[in-house]
Amino acid sequence: MNHFILVVLLFCSFTCYSQSEMDAACDKTYFSEELYKDSLGFYETLFGVDKSIDSNDERLKLAFFVALRHYPELQKVKMKMCLQRISATMQAQPRWDFIFRRKEKRAYILLVNNTLGVTGMNYKELTFNSLVGWIGHELAHVKDYTKKSNGQLFGFILSYIFSQDEIKKTENEADKETIRHGLGKPLLEGTRYLFSHKRLNKKYREKKLKFYLSPQQITEEIEKNCH
């Protein structure tokens, strides 16, 4: 009975807390690691069945869970976060076997760059608040993937690879979805840091400017969506 009550309380806490955060004045939302660091065990209990993180970095784990709580619709979606050398800072994608599974049974991979000297940033360079915002952007992609049939998702992947218009449309919408989920300020902080990053590869900075919302556009979206 005590175990059952604990599960109910955890579920209610997730539902109520997520909705309240999403309804909050998201242009004022700021996430401090100090305020959340004692909650890691709680988050791991809440999400442990369907989420895994291939890292011992508790700061990264905590940022992932804090962002995830703003996406209650992804609570039961299977996801794995992995550290890897990639040319971006983060990247979300369906697991390779998605084409053989019903969309309700798919799993998704969140890749996080942990290497210096490539075109993206090492995630450790981001503040905790920025990390929450950028993970929120990747979760917006996952949310979009979950809505697509296998055929639609396969077609989308091809379009994303070969069409710059599709890249811009997709990344702009992911930024807007992040803002709608109450993570506008963290996203803005991370984007501002990116554009002021003196060691960042010039081509990567130009790509971000071309395909993603600029700091000014993010600010305008925050003012439009958050009251």
PDB file of C-alpha atoms in Angstrom:
ATOM      1  CA  MET A   1       0.000   0.000   0.000  1.00  0.00           C
ATOM      2  CA  ASN A   2       2.805   2.421   0.867  1.00  0.00           C
ATOM      3  CA  HIS A   3       4.494   1.718  -2.481  1.00  0.00           C
ATOM      4  CA  PHE A   4       1.222   2.348  -4.295  1.00  0.00           C
ATOM      5  CA  ILE A   5       0.735   5.671  -2.495  1.00  0.00           C
ATOM      6  CA  LEU A   6       4.286   6.729  -3.392  1.00  0.00           C
ATOM      7  CA  VAL A   7       3.675   6.009  -7.080  1.00  0.00           C
ATOM      8  CA  VAL A   8       0.405   7.990  -7.004  1.00  0.00           C
ATOM      9  CA  LEU A   9       2.095  10.935  -5.307  1.00  0.00           C
ATOM     10  CA  LEU A  10       4.931  10.903  -7.831  1.00  0.00           C
ATOM     11  CA  PHE A  11       2.481  10.854 -10.734  1.00  0.00           C
ATOM     12  CA  CYS A  12       0.365  13.661  -9.285  1.00  0.00           C
ATOM     13  CA  SER A  13       3.452  15.714  -8.549  1.00  0.00           C
ATOM     14  CA  PHE A  14       4.629  15.343 -12.155  1.00  0.00           C
ATOM     15  CA  THR A  15       1.233  16.270 -13.614  1.00  0.00           C
ATOM     16  CA  CYS A  16       0.530  19.238 -11.373  1.00  0.00           C
ATOM     17  CA  TYR A  17       4.056  20.607 -11.392  1.00  0.00           C
ATOM     18  CA  SER A  18       4.445  20.339 -15.159  1.00  0.00           C
ATOM     19  CA  GLN A  19       1.177  22.105 -15.857  1.00  0.00           C
ATOM     20  CA  SER A  20       1.912  24.878 -13.401  1.00  0.00           C
ATOM     21  CA  GLU A  21       5.330  25.472 -14.933  1.00  0.00           C
ATOM     22  CA  MET A  22       3.875  25.510 -18.442  1.00  0.00           C
ATOM     23  CA  ASP A  23       1.266  28.062 -17.377  1.00  0.00           C
ATOM     24  CA  ALA A  24       3.852  30.231 -15.637  1.00  0.00           C
ATOM     25  CA  ALA A  25       5.163  33.512 -16.999  1.00  0.00           C
ATOM     26  CA  CYS A  26       7.851  31.712 -18.969  1.00  0.00           C
ATOM     27  CA  ASP A  27       9.676  34.925 -19.811  1.00  0.00           C
ATOM     28  CA  LYS A  28      10.679  34.981 -16.123  1.00  0.00           C
ATOM     29  CA  THR A  29      11.670  31.337 -15.795  1.00  0.00           C
ATOM     30  CA  TYR A  30      15.283  30.726 -14.749  1.00  0.00           C
ATOM     31  CA  PHE A  31      16.688  27.377 -13.659  1.00  0.00           C
ATOM     32  CA  SER A  32      19.421  27.185 -11.046  1.00  0.00           C
ATOM     33  CA  GLU A  33      21.213  23.914 -10.445  1.00  0.00           C
ATOM     34  CA  GLU A  34      21.296  24.670  -6.732  1.00  0.00           C
ATOM     35  CA  LEU A  35      17.505  24.679  -6.534  1.00  0.00           C
ATOM     36  CA  TYR A  36      17.151  21.273  -8.190  1.00  0.00           C
ATOM     37  CA  LYS A  37      20.249  19.258  -7.258  1.00  0.00           C
ATOM     38  CA  ASP A  38      18.541  17.509  -4.328  1.00  0.00           C
ATOM     39  CA  SER A  39      15.748  16.284  -6.636  1.00  0.00           C
ATOM     40  CA  LEU A  40      17.812  13.984  -8.875  1.00  0.00           C
ATOM     41  CA  GLY A  41      16.798  10.830  -7.021  1.00  0.00           C
ATOM     42  CA  PHE A  42      13.145  11.846  -7.239  1.00  0.00           C
ATOM     43  CA  TYR A  43      13.433  12.401 -10.996  1.00  0.00           C
ATOM     44  CA  GLU A  44      15.193   9.073 -11.545  1.00  0.00           C
ATOM     45  CA  THR A  45      12.383   7.307  -9.698  1.00  0.00           C
ATOM     46  CA  LEU A  46       9.745   9.176 -11.676  1.00  0.00           C
ATOM     47  CA  PHE A  47      11.264   8.648 -15.136  1.00  0.00           C
ATOM     48  CA  GLY A  48      13.568   5.673 -14.643  1.00  0.00           C
ATOM     49  CA  VAL A  49      11.506   3.096 -16.516  1.00  0.00           C
ATOM     50  CA  ASP A  50      11.445   4.812 -19.898  1.00  0.00           C
ATOM     51  CA  LYS A  51      14.482   7.119 -19.774  1.00  0.00           C
ATOM     52  CA  SER A  52      18.185   6.326 -19.588  1.00  0.00           C
ATOM     53  CA  ILE A  53      21.270   8.520 -19.633  1.00  0.00           C
ATOM     54  CA  ASP A  54      24.599   7.046 -20.670  1.00  0.00           C
ATOM     55  CA  SER A  55      26.637   9.349 -18.461  1.00  0.00           C
ATOM     56  CA  ASN A  56      27.620   9.795 -14.833  1.00  0.00           C
ATOM     57  CA  ASP A  57      27.338  13.582 -15.128  1.00  0.00           C
ATOM     58  CA  GLU A  58      24.687  14.435 -12.560  1.00  0.00           C
ATOM     59  CA  ARG A  59      24.446  18.018 -13.827  1.00  0.00           C
ATOM     60  CA  LEU A  60      23.514  16.777 -17.309  1.00  0.00           C
ATOM     61  CA  LYS A  61      21.050  14.260 -15.908  1.00  0.00           C
ATOM     62  CA  LEU A  62      19.390  16.908 -13.780  1.00  0.00           C
ATOM     63  CA  ALA A  63      19.106  19.358 -16.691  1.00  0.00           C
ATOM     64  CA  PHE A  64      17.521  16.628 -18.815  1.00  0.00           C
ATOM     65  CA  PHE A  65      14.919  15.813 -16.174  1.00  0.00           C
ATOM     66  CA  VAL A  66      14.122  19.471 -15.456  1.00  0.00           C
ATOM     67  CA  ALA A  67      13.512  20.068 -19.168  1.00  0.00           C
ATOM     68  CA  LEU A  68      11.522  16.850 -19.469  1.00  0.00           C
ATOM     69  CA  ARG A  69       9.076  17.945 -16.788  1.00  0.00           C
ATOM     70  CA  HIS A  70       7.937  20.644 -19.180  1.00  0.00           C
ATOM     71  CA  TYR A  71       6.924  17.942 -21.657  1.00  0.00           C
ATOM     72  CA  PRO A  72       4.378  15.794 -19.780  1.00  0.00           C
ATOM     73  CA  GLU A  73       3.293  14.319 -23.126  1.00  0.00           C
ATOM     74  CA  LEU A  74       6.709  12.613 -23.326  1.00  0.00           C
ATOM     75  CA  GLN A  75       6.546  10.996 -19.893  1.00  0.00           C
ATOM     76  CA  LYS A  76       6.115   7.454 -21.252  1.00  0.00           C
ATOM     77  CA  VAL A  77       8.170   7.871 -24.432  1.00  0.00           C
ATOM     78  CA  LYS A  78      11.339   5.770 -24.426  1.00  0.00           C
ATOM     79  CA  MET A  79      14.479   7.897 -24.692  1.00  0.00           C
ATOM     80  CA  LYS A  80      18.192   7.467 -24.217  1.00  0.00           C
ATOM     81  CA  MET A  81      20.702  10.297 -23.887  1.00  0.00           C
ATOM     82  CA  CYS A  82      24.239   9.521 -25.049  1.00  0.00           C
ATOM     83  CA  LEU A  83      27.484  11.475 -25.030  1.00  0.00           C
ATOM     84  CA  GLN A  84      29.159  11.385 -28.420  1.00  0.00           C
ATOM     85  CA  ARG A  85      31.452  13.306 -30.751  1.00  0.00           C
ATOM     86  CA  ILE A  86      29.033  15.060 -33.122  1.00  0.00           C
ATOM     87  CA  SER A  87      29.248  18.131 -35.347  1.00  0.00           C
ATOM     88  CA  ALA A  88      26.388  19.837 -33.488  1.00  0.00           C
ATOM     89  CA  THR A  89      25.931  20.565 -29.793  1.00  0.00           C
ATOM     90  CA  MET A  90      22.912  18.274 -29.449  1.00  0.00           C
ATOM     91  CA  GLN A  91      20.844  16.150 -31.779  1.00  0.00           C
ATOM     92  CA  ALA A  92      17.597  14.181 -31.399  1.00  0.00           C
ATOM     93  CA  GLN A  93      16.687  11.276 -33.658  1.00  0.00           C
ATOM     94  CA  PRO A  94      14.529   8.152 -33.697  1.00  0.00           C
ATOM     95  CA  ARG A  95      16.374   4.924 -32.934  1.00  0.00           C
ATOM     96  CA  TRP A  96      17.446   3.112 -36.106  1.00  0.00           C
ATOM     97  CA  ASP A  97      14.747   0.413 -35.796  1.00  0.00           C
ATOM     98  CA  PHE A  98      11.826   2.886 -35.828  1.00  0.00           C
ATOM     99  CA  ILE A  99      10.699   1.722 -39.263  1.00  0.00           C
ATOM    100  CA  PHE A 100       9.910  -1.736 -37.842  1.00  0.00           C
ATOM    101  CA  ARG A 101       7.872  -0.475 -34.889  1.00  0.00           C
ATOM    102  CA  ARG A 102       4.504   1.126 -34.303  1.00  0.00           C
ATOM    103  CA  LYS A 103       4.991   4.763 -33.405  1.00  0.00           C
ATOM    104  CA  GLU A 104       3.757   4.098 -29.863  1.00  0.00           C
ATOM    105  CA  LYS A 105       6.640   1.636 -29.411  1.00  0.00           C
ATOM    106  CA  ARG A 106       9.462   3.720 -30.855  1.00  0.00           C
ATOM    107  CA  ALA A 107      12.536   4.813 -28.907  1.00  0.00           C
ATOM    108  CA  TYR A 108      14.506   8.028 -29.436  1.00  0.00           C
ATOM    109  CA  ILE A 109      18.142   8.983 -29.008  1.00  0.00           C
ATOM    110  CA  LEU A 110      19.434  12.354 -27.762  1.00  0.00           C
ATOM    111  CA  LEU A 111      23.080  12.810 -28.715  1.00  0.00           C
ATOM    112  CA  VAL A 112      25.125  15.341 -26.746  1.00  0.00           C
ATOM    113  CA  ASN A 113      28.517  16.579 -27.920  1.00  0.00           C
ATOM    114  CA  ASN A 114      31.203  15.996 -25.294  1.00  0.00           C
ATOM    115  CA  THR A 115      34.226  16.839 -27.442  1.00  0.00           C
ATOM    116  CA  LEU A 116      36.119  20.087 -27.880  1.00  0.00           C
ATOM    117  CA  GLY A 117      37.430  21.080 -31.275  1.00  0.00           C
ATOM    118  CA  VAL A 118      34.504  19.992 -33.428  1.00  0.00           C
ATOM    119  CA  THR A 119      32.017  22.356 -35.018  1.00  0.00           C
ATOM    120  CA  GLY A 120      29.495  22.216 -32.192  1.00  0.00           C
ATOM    121  CA  MET A 121      29.962  23.239 -28.578  1.00  0.00           C
ATOM    122  CA  ASN A 122      30.831  20.889 -25.771  1.00  0.00           C
ATOM    123  CA  TYR A 123      27.734  20.730 -23.549  1.00  0.00           C
ATOM    124  CA  LYS A 124      29.862  21.461 -20.489  1.00  0.00           C
ATOM    125  CA  GLU A 125      30.400  24.994 -21.763  1.00  0.00           C
ATOM    126  CA  LEU A 126      26.719  25.813 -21.250  1.00  0.00           C
ATOM    127  CA  THR A 127      25.300  27.091 -17.977  1.00  0.00           C
ATOM    128  CA  PHE A 128      22.757  24.858 -16.261  1.00  0.00           C
ATOM    129  CA  ASN A 129      19.959  27.197 -17.341  1.00  0.00           C
ATOM    130  CA  SER A 130      21.120  27.144 -20.985  1.00  0.00           C
ATOM    131  CA  LEU A 131      21.490  23.370 -20.864  1.00  0.00           C
ATOM    132  CA  VAL A 132      17.846  23.040 -19.804  1.00  0.00           C
ATOM    133  CA  GLY A 133      16.780  25.253 -22.710  1.00  0.00           C
ATOM    134  CA  TRP A 134      18.791  23.408 -25.333  1.00  0.00           C
ATOM    135  CA  ILE A 135      17.630  20.007 -24.124  1.00  0.00           C
ATOM    136  CA  GLY A 136      14.108  21.445 -24.282  1.00  0.00           C
ATOM    137  CA  HIS A 137      14.724  22.203 -27.970  1.00  0.00           C
ATOM    138  CA  GLU A 138      15.685  18.568 -28.611  1.00  0.00           C
ATOM    139  CA  LEU A 139      12.612  17.351 -26.721  1.00  0.00           C
ATOM    140  CA  ALA A 140      10.519  19.527 -29.034  1.00  0.00           C
ATOM    141  CA  HIS A 141      11.920  17.480 -31.922  1.00  0.00           C
ATOM    142  CA  VAL A 142      11.030  14.246 -30.133  1.00  0.00           C
ATOM    143  CA  LYS A 143       7.492  15.496 -29.581  1.00  0.00           C
ATOM    144  CA  ASP A 144       7.213  16.194 -33.307  1.00  0.00           C
ATOM    145  CA  TYR A 145       8.560  12.734 -34.190  1.00  0.00           C
ATOM    146  CA  THR A 146       5.992  11.017 -31.967  1.00  0.00           C
ATOM    147  CA  LYS A 147       3.163  12.520 -34.024  1.00  0.00           C
ATOM    148  CA  LYS A 148       4.400  11.110 -37.327  1.00  0.00           C
ATOM    149  CA  SER A 149       3.671   7.717 -38.831  1.00  0.00           C
ATOM    150  CA  ASN A 150       6.666   5.625 -39.880  1.00  0.00           C
ATOM    151  CA  GLY A 151       6.205   6.708 -43.483  1.00  0.00           C
ATOM    152  CA  GLN A 152       5.917  10.362 -42.531  1.00  0.00           C
ATOM    153  CA  LEU A 153       8.981  10.157 -40.303  1.00  0.00           C
ATOM    154  CA  PHE A 154      11.048   8.469 -43.010  1.00  0.00           C
ATOM    155  CA  GLY A 155       9.956  11.120 -45.518  1.00  0.00           C
ATOM    156  CA  PHE A 156      10.784  13.865 -43.050  1.00  0.00           C
ATOM    157  CA  ILE A 157      14.319  12.512 -42.532  1.00  0.00           C
ATOM    158  CA  LEU A 158      14.934  12.542 -46.286  1.00  0.00           C
ATOM    159  CA  SER A 159      13.568  16.082 -46.584  1.00  0.00           C
ATOM    160  CA  TYR A 160      15.710  17.281 -43.689  1.00  0.00           C
ATOM    161  CA  ILE A 161      18.822  15.840 -45.297  1.00  0.00           C
ATOM    162  CA  PHE A 162      18.236  17.314 -48.751  1.00  0.00           C
ATOM    163  CA  SER A 163      16.206  20.494 -48.190  1.00  0.00           C
ATOM    164  CA  GLN A 164      17.523  23.599 -46.451  1.00  0.00           C
ATOM    165  CA  ASP A 165      13.975  24.965 -46.365  1.00  0.00           C
ATOM    166  CA  GLU A 166      12.932  21.896 -44.377  1.00  0.00           C
ATOM    167  CA  ILE A 167      15.820  22.384 -41.950  1.00  0.00           C
ATOM    168  CA  LYS A 168      14.863  25.998 -41.301  1.00  0.00           C
ATOM    169  CA  LYS A 169      11.164  25.193 -40.934  1.00  0.00           C
ATOM    170  CA  THR A 170      11.882  22.327 -38.537  1.00  0.00           C
ATOM    171  CA  GLU A 171      14.404  24.146 -36.353  1.00  0.00           C
ATOM    172  CA  ASN A 172      12.334  27.329 -36.182  1.00  0.00           C
ATOM    173  CA  GLU A 173       9.307  25.331 -35.092  1.00  0.00           C
ATOM    174  CA  ALA A 174      11.344  23.432 -32.486  1.00  0.00           C
ATOM    175  CA  ASP A 175      12.505  26.749 -31.011  1.00  0.00           C
ATOM    176  CA  LYS A 176       8.905  28.000 -30.905  1.00  0.00           C
ATOM    177  CA  GLU A 177       7.719  24.757 -29.309  1.00  0.00           C
ATOM    178  CA  THR A 178      10.432  25.100 -26.669  1.00  0.00           C
ATOM    179  CA  ILE A 179       9.135  28.574 -25.855  1.00  0.00           C
ATOM    180  CA  ARG A 180       5.524  27.354 -25.728  1.00  0.00           C
ATOM    181  CA  HIS A 181       6.624  24.776 -23.157  1.00  0.00           C
ATOM    182  CA  GLY A 182       7.967  27.455 -20.831  1.00  0.00           C
ATOM    183  CA  LEU A 183      11.676  27.215 -21.677  1.00  0.00           C
ATOM    184  CA  GLY A 184      12.076  30.441 -23.624  1.00  0.00           C
ATOM    185  CA  LYS A 185      14.496  32.200 -21.284  1.00  0.00           C
ATOM    186  CA  PRO A 186      16.865  29.232 -20.988  1.00  0.00           C
ATOM    187  CA  LEU A 187      16.822  28.844 -24.770  1.00  0.00           C
ATOM    188  CA  LEU A 188      17.540  32.552 -25.189  1.00  0.00           C
ATOM    189  CA  GLU A 189      20.476  32.438 -22.777  1.00  0.00           C
ATOM    190  CA  GLY A 190      22.026  29.491 -24.610  1.00  0.00           C
ATOM    191  CA  THR A 191      21.528  31.121 -28.008  1.00  0.00           C
ATOM    192  CA  ARG A 192      23.086  34.394 -26.864  1.00  0.00           C
ATOM    193  CA  TYR A 193      26.056  32.490 -25.494  1.00  0.00           C
ATOM    194  CA  LEU A 194      26.490  30.670 -28.796  1.00  0.00           C
ATOM    195  CA  PHE A 195      26.648  33.893 -30.787  1.00  0.00           C
ATOM    196  CA  SER A 196      29.150  35.432 -28.354  1.00  0.00           C
ATOM    197  CA  HIS A 197      31.325  32.302 -28.259  1.00  0.00           C
ATOM    198  CA  LYS A 198      34.727  33.479 -29.535  1.00  0.00           C
ATOM    199  CA  ARG A 199      36.185  30.012 -30.176  1.00  0.00           C
ATOM    200  CA  LEU A 200      33.130  28.640 -31.990  1.00  0.00           C
ATOM    201  CA  ASN A 201      33.590  27.504 -35.565  1.00  0.00           C
ATOM    202  CA  LYS A 202      32.423  30.276 -37.922  1.00  0.00           C
ATOM    203  CA  LYS A 203      30.492  27.885 -40.191  1.00  0.00           C
ATOM    204  CA  TYR A 204      28.612  26.462 -37.218  1.00  0.00           C
ATOM    205  CA  ARG A 205      27.667  29.951 -36.019  1.00  0.00           C
ATOM    206  CA  GLU A 206      26.470  30.854 -39.538  1.00  0.00           C
ATOM    207  CA  LYS A 207      24.419  27.655 -39.704  1.00  0.00           C
ATOM    208  CA  LYS A 208      22.710  28.475 -36.409  1.00  0.00           C
ATOM    209  CA  LEU A 209      21.928  31.971 -37.615  1.00  0.00           C
ATOM    210  CA  LYS A 210      20.546  30.665 -40.913  1.00  0.00           C
ATOM    211  CA  PHE A 211      18.327  27.856 -39.651  1.00  0.00           C
ATOM    212  CA  TYR A 212      17.384  28.725 -36.061  1.00  0.00           C
ATOM    213  CA  LEU A 213      15.655  31.667 -34.412  1.00  0.00           C
ATOM    214  CA  SER A 214      17.952  34.564 -33.582  1.00  0.00           C
ATOM    215  CA  PRO A 215      18.054  35.981 -30.029  1.00  0.00           C
ATOM    216  CA  GLN A 216      15.788  38.823 -31.206  1.00  0.00           C
ATOM    217  CA  GLN A 217      13.274  36.394 -32.725  1.00  0.00           C
ATOM    218  CA  ILE A 218      13.288  34.279 -29.563  1.00  0.00           C
ATOM    219  CA  THR A 219      12.608  37.394 -27.506  1.00  0.00           C
ATOM    220  CA  GLU A 220       9.695  38.304 -29.768  1.00  0.00           C
ATOM    221  CA  GLU A 221       8.262  34.772 -29.474  1.00  0.00           C
ATOM    222  CA  ILE A 222       8.564  34.894 -25.694  1.00  0.00           C
ATOM    223  CA  GLU A 223       6.648  38.177 -25.598  1.00  0.00           C
ATOM    224  CA  LYS A 224       4.026  36.707 -27.923  1.00  0.00           C
ATOM    225  CA  ASN A 225       3.489  33.429 -26.065  1.00  0.00           C
ATOM    226  CA  CYS A 226       4.158  34.229 -22.411  1.00  0.00           C
ATOM    227  CA  HIS A 227       2.034  36.475 -20.251  1.00  0.00           C
TER     228      HIS A 227
END
